[in-house]
Short mmCIF file of C-alpha atoms and ligand atoms in Angstrom, two decimals:
data_model
loop_
_atom_site.label_atom_id
_atom_site.label_comp_id
_atom_site.label_asym_id
_atom_site.label_seq_id
_atom_site.Cartn_x
_atom_site.Cartn_y
_atom_site.Cartn_z
CA MET Z 214 138.20 120.77 51.11
CA LYS Z 215 137.58 124.49 50.98
CA ILE Z 216 135.61 126.74 53.31
CA ARG Z 217 132.73 128.16 51.26
CA ARG Z 218 131.37 130.59 53.79
CA ALA Z 219 132.32 132.03 57.17
CA VAL Z 220 129.87 133.92 59.36
CA LEU Z 221 131.01 135.91 62.39
CA ARG Z 222 128.31 137.12 64.76
CA GLU Z 223 128.15 139.07 67.99
CA LEU Z 224 125.26 138.73 70.38
CA PRO Z 225 124.76 140.13 73.87
CA LEU Z 226 123.86 137.63 76.58
CA GLN Z 227 123.17 138.65 80.17
CA LEU Z 228 124.68 136.53 82.91
CA LYS Z 229 122.10 135.69 85.57
CA GLU Z 230 124.45 137.14 88.16
CA PHE Z 231 127.21 139.75 88.16
CA PHE Z 232 130.54 137.88 88.13
CA GLU Z 233 133.44 139.62 89.87
CA ILE Z 234 137.12 138.66 89.69
CA SER Z 235 140.11 140.58 91.09
CA SER Z 236 140.49 142.66 87.91
CA GLY Z 237 136.82 143.64 87.53
CA GLY Z 238 133.29 142.40 86.97
CA THR Z 239 130.97 141.31 84.15
CA GLN Z 240 127.28 140.88 83.69
CA ALA Z 241 126.65 141.73 80.05
CA ARG Z 242 128.64 139.24 77.97
CA ARG Z 243 129.31 139.99 74.31
CA ILE Z 244 129.32 136.52 72.76
CA VAL Z 245 131.17 136.13 69.45
CA LEU Z 246 130.29 133.05 67.39
CA LEU Z 247 131.94 131.75 64.24
CA THR Z 248 130.31 129.39 61.73
CA LEU Z 249 132.36 127.78 58.93
CA GLU Z 250 130.63 125.96 56.08
CA ALA Z 251 132.18 123.28 53.85
CA ASP Z 252 131.01 120.05 52.23
CA GLY Z 253 127.48 120.55 53.55
CA CYS Z 254 128.74 120.68 57.17
CA GLU Z 255 128.91 123.57 59.66
CA GLY Z 256 131.71 124.02 62.18
CA TRP Z 257 130.94 126.23 65.20
CA SER Z 258 133.08 127.98 67.77
CA GLU Z 259 132.96 130.79 70.31
CA CYS Z 260 135.60 133.44 70.90
CA VAL Z 261 136.48 133.60 74.62
CA ALA Z 262 137.82 137.17 74.61
CA ALA Z 263 136.22 139.30 77.32
CA GLU Z 264 134.69 142.75 77.04
CA THR Z 265 137.62 144.43 78.81
CA PRO Z 266 141.40 143.75 78.66
CA GLY Z 267 141.55 142.64 82.33
CA TYR Z 268 142.18 138.91 81.94
CA SER Z 269 144.16 139.16 78.70
CA TYR Z 270 145.07 142.01 76.34
CA GLU Z 271 142.55 140.58 73.88
CA THR Z 272 138.97 141.86 73.95
CA THR Z 273 135.80 141.24 71.98
CA ASP Z 274 136.76 144.15 69.73
CA THR Z 275 140.43 143.22 69.15
CA ALA Z 276 139.36 139.66 68.32
CA TRP Z 277 136.66 140.94 65.95
CA HIS Z 278 139.29 143.10 64.21
CA ILE Z 279 141.87 140.29 63.88
CA LEU Z 280 139.24 137.83 62.68
CA THR Z 281 137.56 140.07 60.11
CA ARG Z 282 140.67 141.92 58.84
CA TRP Z 283 143.16 139.02 58.76
CA LEU Z 284 142.15 135.50 59.74
CA LEU Z 285 138.85 134.96 57.94
CA PRO Z 286 139.86 136.51 54.58
CA ALA Z 287 143.05 134.37 54.64
CA LEU Z 288 141.11 131.25 55.64
CA LEU Z 289 138.90 131.47 52.55
CA GLU Z 290 142.02 131.28 50.34
CA LEU Z 291 143.15 127.92 51.77
CA GLU Z 292 142.50 124.36 50.70
CA GLY Z 293 143.33 120.97 52.27
CA ASP Z 294 142.12 117.42 52.89
CA ASP Z 295 141.63 117.88 56.63
CA ALA Z 296 140.01 121.08 57.93
CA ARG Z 297 142.45 121.10 60.85
CA THR Z 298 145.43 121.65 58.54
CA LEU Z 299 144.09 125.05 57.44
CA VAL Z 300 146.12 127.70 59.29
CA PRO Z 301 145.32 131.22 58.10
CA ALA Z 302 147.95 133.96 58.46
CA PRO Z 303 150.56 131.82 60.24
CA TRP Z 304 152.78 134.93 60.42
CA LEU Z 305 150.28 136.72 62.70
CA ARG Z 306 151.68 137.07 66.24
CA GLY Z 307 149.73 136.66 69.46
CA HIS Z 308 145.94 137.16 69.42
CA ARG Z 309 145.50 133.55 70.45
CA MET Z 310 141.83 133.93 71.38
CA ALA Z 311 141.06 135.19 67.88
CA ARG Z 312 143.16 132.43 66.31
CA ALA Z 313 141.56 129.77 68.54
CA THR Z 314 138.13 130.84 67.31
CA VAL Z 315 139.05 129.74 63.77
CA GLU Z 316 140.95 126.65 64.86
CA MET Z 317 138.15 125.33 67.09
CA ALA Z 318 135.49 125.81 64.40
CA LEU Z 319 137.75 123.84 62.03
CA TRP Z 320 137.94 120.96 64.56
CA ASP Z 321 134.15 120.89 64.87
CA LEU Z 322 133.85 121.00 61.08
CA GLU Z 323 136.32 118.13 60.61
CA ALA Z 324 134.55 116.00 63.24
CA LYS Z 325 131.24 116.60 61.45
CA ARG Z 326 132.78 115.73 58.05
CA ARG Z 327 133.87 112.40 59.57
CA THR Z 328 130.61 111.96 61.55
CA VAL Z 329 132.49 111.51 64.81
CA SER Z 330 132.17 113.44 68.05
CA LEU Z 331 134.70 116.17 68.77
CA SER Z 332 135.71 114.20 71.88
CA GLU Z 333 136.50 111.15 69.72
CA LEU Z 334 138.47 113.21 67.19
CA LEU Z 335 140.52 114.69 70.04
CA GLY Z 336 141.28 111.23 71.47
CA GLY Z 337 138.94 111.51 74.45
CA GLU Z 338 138.12 108.42 76.43
CA VAL Z 339 135.11 109.01 78.68
CA ALA Z 340 131.36 109.61 78.37
CA SER Z 341 131.17 112.16 81.19
CA VAL Z 342 133.59 114.51 82.93
CA PRO Z 343 133.81 115.67 86.56
CA VAL Z 344 132.88 119.32 86.95
CA GLY Z 345 133.08 122.20 89.39
CA VAL Z 346 131.85 125.75 89.68
CA SER Z 347 133.59 129.11 89.91
CA ILE Z 348 132.10 131.63 92.36
CA GLY Z 349 132.74 135.34 91.79
CA ILE Z 350 133.85 137.57 94.66
CA GLN Z 351 130.92 137.95 97.05
CA LYS Z 352 130.18 141.02 99.17
CA THR Z 353 129.91 139.09 102.43
CA ASP Z 354 131.08 135.81 103.92
CA GLU Z 355 127.40 134.93 104.46
CA ALA Z 356 126.63 135.32 100.76
CA LEU Z 357 129.63 133.17 99.87
CA ALA Z 358 128.69 130.45 102.36
CA GLN Z 359 125.16 130.33 100.97
CA LYS Z 360 126.51 129.82 97.42
CA VAL Z 361 129.08 127.22 98.46
CA GLY Z 362 126.38 125.27 100.30
CA GLN Z 363 124.04 125.43 97.34
CA TYR Z 364 126.65 124.25 94.80
CA LEU Z 365 127.87 121.43 97.05
CA ALA Z 366 124.27 120.27 97.38
CA GLU Z 367 123.96 120.31 93.57
CA GLY Z 368 126.92 117.92 93.41
CA TYR Z 369 129.77 120.07 92.05
CA ARG Z 370 133.10 118.40 92.75
CA LYS Z 371 135.25 121.52 92.96
CA ILE Z 372 134.24 124.87 94.38
CA LYS Z 373 136.44 127.69 93.11
CA ILE Z 374 136.36 130.89 95.09
CA LYS Z 375 137.59 134.11 93.54
CA ILE Z 376 139.82 136.13 95.86
CA LYS Z 377 141.48 139.55 95.88
CA PRO Z 378 143.51 141.46 98.48
CA GLY Z 379 141.16 142.21 101.36
CA ARG Z 380 138.74 139.41 100.40
CA ASP Z 381 141.06 136.47 100.93
CA VAL Z 382 142.50 134.97 104.11
CA ASP Z 383 139.64 135.80 106.50
CA MET Z 384 137.02 134.90 103.91
CA LEU Z 385 138.66 131.54 103.18
CA ARG Z 386 138.99 130.81 106.90
CA SER Z 387 135.30 131.49 107.36
CA VAL Z 388 134.25 129.28 104.44
CA ARG Z 389 136.58 126.47 105.55
CA SER Z 390 135.19 126.54 109.09
CA ARG Z 391 131.66 126.12 107.71
CA PHE Z 392 132.60 123.42 105.18
CA PRO Z 393 135.48 121.48 106.78
CA ASP Z 394 135.75 118.76 104.10
CA ALA Z 395 134.59 120.53 100.94
CA PRO Z 396 136.80 120.46 97.80
CA ILE Z 397 137.62 124.16 97.78
CA MET Z 398 140.20 126.15 95.82
CA ALA Z 399 140.97 129.84 95.30
CA ASP Z 400 141.63 131.86 92.11
CA ALA Z 401 143.42 135.21 92.47
CA ASN Z 402 143.61 136.19 88.78
CA SER Z 403 147.09 137.69 89.26
CA ALA Z 404 146.19 139.95 92.19
CA TYR Z 405 149.34 139.42 94.31
CA ALA Z 406 153.08 140.03 94.09
CA LEU Z 407 156.26 138.80 95.74
CA PRO Z 408 157.79 139.52 98.14
CA SER Z 409 155.12 141.86 99.56
CA ASP Z 410 152.24 139.36 99.60
CA PHE Z 411 154.20 136.25 100.57
CA ASP Z 412 152.88 136.03 104.14
CA ARG Z 413 149.28 136.45 103.03
CA LEU Z 414 149.62 133.67 100.44
CA ALA Z 415 151.50 131.37 102.83
CA ALA Z 416 148.67 131.83 105.37
CA MET Z 417 146.34 130.05 102.94
CA ASP Z 418 148.27 126.82 103.58
CA ASP Z 419 146.09 126.45 106.70
CA PHE Z 420 142.90 125.90 104.71
CA GLY Z 421 143.62 122.64 102.86
CA LEU Z 422 142.86 124.15 99.46
CA MET Z 423 142.96 121.87 96.41
CA MET Z 424 145.11 124.58 94.80
CA ILE Z 425 145.58 128.32 94.43
CA GLU Z 426 145.18 129.50 90.85
CA GLN Z 427 147.33 132.24 89.29
CA PRO Z 428 148.27 134.13 92.45
CA LEU Z 429 151.00 136.26 90.78
CA ALA Z 430 151.42 138.34 87.61
CA HIS Z 431 149.64 137.25 84.44
CA ASP Z 432 152.94 136.88 82.56
CA ASP Z 433 155.13 135.54 85.37
CA LEU Z 434 156.65 132.08 85.80
CA LEU Z 435 159.73 132.84 87.90
CA ASP Z 436 158.04 134.25 91.02
CA HIS Z 437 155.44 131.48 90.83
CA ALA Z 438 158.35 129.00 91.06
CA THR Z 439 159.70 130.77 94.13
CA LEU Z 440 156.24 130.80 95.71
CA GLN Z 441 155.61 127.11 94.96
CA SER Z 442 158.93 126.17 96.58
CA ARG Z 443 157.82 127.90 99.79
CA ILE Z 444 154.16 126.95 100.20
CA ASP Z 445 152.42 123.56 100.46
CA THR Z 446 149.26 124.44 98.54
CA PRO Z 447 149.64 123.42 94.89
CA VAL Z 448 149.90 126.41 92.57
CA CYS Z 449 147.77 126.16 89.41
CA LEU Z 450 148.70 128.29 86.40
CA ASP Z 451 146.04 129.94 84.25
CA GLU Z 452 146.96 133.32 82.65
CA SER Z 453 150.71 132.52 82.56
CA ILE Z 454 150.32 129.53 80.22
CA ARG Z 455 149.62 130.74 76.70
CA SER Z 456 151.57 128.14 74.69
CA GLN Z 457 153.48 124.90 74.70
CA GLY Z 458 156.64 126.98 75.20
CA ASP Z 459 155.20 128.54 78.36
CA VAL Z 460 154.30 125.16 79.84
CA ARG Z 461 157.74 123.73 79.07
CA LEU Z 462 159.26 126.64 80.93
CA ALA Z 463 156.81 126.24 83.83
CA LEU Z 464 157.64 122.53 84.12
CA HIS Z 465 161.36 123.29 84.00
CA LEU Z 466 161.14 126.02 86.65
CA GLY Z 467 158.58 124.31 88.88
CA SER Z 468 156.23 127.30 88.61
CA GLY Z 469 153.35 125.23 89.99
CA ARG Z 470 151.99 121.70 90.05
CA ILE Z 471 148.75 121.99 88.05
CA VAL Z 472 147.64 123.72 84.83
CA ASN Z 473 144.21 125.10 83.95
CA ILE Z 474 143.88 124.65 80.17
CA LYS Z 475 141.49 126.97 78.34
CA PRO Z 476 141.65 126.26 74.62
CA GLY Z 477 140.80 129.87 73.78
CA ARG Z 478 143.70 131.20 75.86
CA VAL Z 479 146.32 128.94 74.25
CA GLY Z 480 145.36 129.37 70.58
CA GLY Z 481 143.10 126.35 70.20
CA LEU Z 482 142.69 122.63 70.63
CA ARG Z 483 145.97 121.55 68.98
CA SER Z 484 147.93 123.68 71.44
CA SER Z 485 145.72 122.39 74.31
CA LEU Z 486 146.61 118.81 73.36
CA ALA Z 487 150.34 119.65 73.34
CA ILE Z 488 150.06 121.28 76.80
CA HIS Z 489 148.04 118.30 78.04
CA ASP Z 490 150.69 115.88 76.76
CA ALA Z 491 153.59 117.82 78.30
CA CYS Z 492 151.83 117.97 81.69
CA ARG Z 493 150.87 114.31 81.59
CA GLU Z 494 154.44 113.28 80.90
CA ALA Z 495 155.62 115.41 83.83
CA GLY Z 496 152.91 114.11 86.17
CA TRP Z 497 151.08 117.44 86.48
CA PRO Z 498 147.28 117.08 86.49
CA VAL Z 499 145.33 119.47 84.26
CA TRP Z 500 141.72 120.62 84.18
CA CYS Z 501 139.64 122.59 81.74
CA GLY Z 502 138.91 126.20 82.66
CA GLY Z 503 136.05 128.35 81.45
CA MET Z 504 135.50 131.93 80.29
CA LEU Z 505 131.77 132.31 80.99
CA GLU Z 506 130.98 130.81 77.61
CA SER Z 507 127.64 130.06 76.06
CA GLY Z 508 126.85 126.44 75.23
CA ILE Z 509 128.95 126.64 72.03
CA GLY Z 510 132.21 127.30 73.88
CA ARG Z 511 131.20 124.97 76.69
CA ALA Z 512 130.72 122.10 74.23
CA HIS Z 513 134.34 122.45 73.08
CA ASN Z 514 135.51 122.53 76.70
CA VAL Z 515 133.57 119.38 77.60
CA ALA Z 516 135.07 117.53 74.61
CA LEU Z 517 138.61 118.59 75.56
CA ALA Z 518 138.08 117.51 79.18
CA THR Z 519 137.54 113.89 78.05
CA LEU Z 520 141.31 113.49 77.53
CA PRO Z 521 143.01 111.28 80.12
CA GLY Z 522 145.21 113.98 81.71
CA PHE Z 523 142.12 116.00 82.75
CA THR Z 524 141.94 114.33 86.15
CA LEU Z 525 140.61 117.32 88.10
CA PRO Z 526 137.06 118.74 87.78
CA GLY Z 527 136.76 121.50 85.15
CA ASP Z 528 135.12 124.94 85.41
CA ILE Z 529 132.30 123.48 83.35
CA SER Z 530 128.97 124.21 84.98
CA ASN Z 531 125.33 123.86 84.04
CA SER Z 532 124.00 126.20 81.34
CA SER Z 533 121.51 127.38 83.98
CA ARG Z 534 124.33 128.52 86.26
CA TYR Z 535 125.15 131.22 83.70
CA TRP Z 536 122.08 131.89 81.56
CA ALA Z 537 118.31 132.11 81.86
CA GLU Z 538 118.32 130.34 78.50
CA ASP Z 539 121.36 128.96 76.65
CA ILE Z 540 121.78 129.23 72.86
CA VAL Z 541 122.22 125.47 72.29
CA LEU Z 542 120.02 122.43 72.69
CA PRO Z 543 120.20 120.36 74.71
CA GLU Z 544 121.47 122.68 77.44
CA PHE Z 545 124.37 121.44 79.57
CA GLU Z 546 123.21 119.84 82.79
CA MET Z 547 125.34 117.70 85.05
CA ALA Z 548 124.22 114.96 87.40
CA GLY Z 549 126.13 114.02 90.54
CA GLY Z 550 129.02 116.29 89.53
CA LEU Z 551 129.46 114.58 86.15
CA MET Z 552 128.71 116.40 82.89
CA PRO Z 553 127.59 114.04 80.12
CA VAL Z 554 129.61 114.41 76.91
CA PRO Z 555 127.41 114.95 73.85
CA ASP Z 556 127.93 111.99 71.51
CA GLY Z 557 126.54 113.42 68.25
CA PRO Z 558 128.87 114.57 65.45
CA GLY Z 559 131.26 117.42 66.32
CA ILE Z 560 130.36 119.46 69.39
CA GLY Z 561 127.14 117.43 69.57
CA VAL Z 562 124.82 120.27 70.53
CA THR Z 563 122.53 122.20 68.18
CA PRO Z 564 122.75 126.00 67.99
CA CYS Z 565 119.30 127.57 68.41
CA MET Z 566 119.30 129.49 65.11
CA GLU Z 567 116.06 131.34 65.64
CA ARG Z 568 117.30 132.72 68.97
CA ILE Z 569 120.85 133.39 67.73
CA GLU Z 570 119.58 135.32 64.71
CA ARG Z 571 117.17 137.32 66.81
CA LEU Z 572 119.91 138.31 69.30
CA THR Z 573 122.65 139.08 66.76
CA THR Z 574 123.76 142.74 66.88
CA ARG Z 575 126.53 142.55 64.28
CA MET Z 576 127.51 140.08 61.63
CA GLU Z 577 130.10 139.76 58.87
CA VAL Z 578 129.91 137.19 56.12
CA PHE Z 579 132.87 135.96 54.05
CA GLU Z 580 132.33 133.93 50.89
CA ALA Z 581 134.86 132.10 48.70
O1 LIG R 806 140.25 132.96 85.82
O2 LIG R 806 139.24 131.16 85.38
C1 LIG R 806 139.26 132.39 85.38
C2 LIG R 806 135.90 133.77 84.17
C3 LIG R 806 136.33 134.86 83.44
C4 LIG R 806 137.67 135.15 83.38
C5 LIG R 806 138.60 134.34 84.06
C6 LIG R 806 138.18 133.23 84.76
C7 LIG R 806 136.79 132.96 84.84
C8 LIG R 806 136.22 131.88 85.62
C9 LIG R 806 134.86 131.39 85.18
O3 LIG R 806 136.72 131.42 86.61
C10 LIG R 806 134.79 129.94 84.88
C11 LIG R 806 133.51 129.57 84.17
O4 LIG R 806 133.39 129.81 82.96
O5 LIG R 806 132.63 129.06 84.85
MG1 LIG R 807 141.62 131.53 86.50
#
């Protein structure tokens, strides 16, 4: 098996609503899609890098550079029986979002070559997955309460509220008083530090949160362990887990009790499976995070979330929660808090080529 053609595209897609996290906000997404062709099949993936280096050092532009200068030219030189064994430029350090883009397209391609769903190829076990929604920082407590109420009514099983210093304890108290039993959690995206913010974080123990996600530095595990030993709320790691090595260290140190797995962040699906397995063995639940993806990235996330260790609802919401119109058919739409898993070959959704081609603002093609 040899990849005959690789096509990398960028297309702008406007989120319906401005999405603010502690490090900044986004409305205009720059979606990067990769298509790999071999044996009459097409593997698809989406690069999760953001427009600005606020979540990770990688951005749309660094990923584009690493993909076009290094990964895709090297990929076209490789050959193997199973698409998943093709690892271009294994010497290349870091840049996991760029690397994951290639790896995830190869998984989709291999699933399509075998005419099985991506979920089945990954070892998934269920036909639908429980899902939640992530709410950006809102200007007022009223605006937040309105959104929480709306999403609970739609059936989401986990309501994630973005927090930052100054929009945290009082805001969470207000939302908890209005929704006493709702499955609520908070995500700080690394906005706090120890020891200065300890009291503020410990105060959140009063609100019965499902978890607090990534309260401390994006590359820290040690202070997270100290924090977890002193608060009751489970700490969930996001930014700090970039590899199997990171999760082994986190498990050893007790840096939390839960991991948010985003395949793009950890270099792909193989690495996600290893992190899943390590957490499962240690008794830590995992769930699948999101990066405001289009339906292409979402399809990969849904497939990954069918693995048995994904016991908590993922940040996998309806296409219509993000976009006026998604770029895949059918669009993702959950019912009763459960997202159906596409059962067609590979990612199981069809890219809308006419729309994708019309929106594309840059494209590079590689041919063997
Ligand atoms: O920290 O999980 C995060 C979006 C962009 C960057 C970081 C995060 C998020 C989300 C959105 O929470 C989840 C989604 O895609 O719905
Ligand atoms: Mg997060």
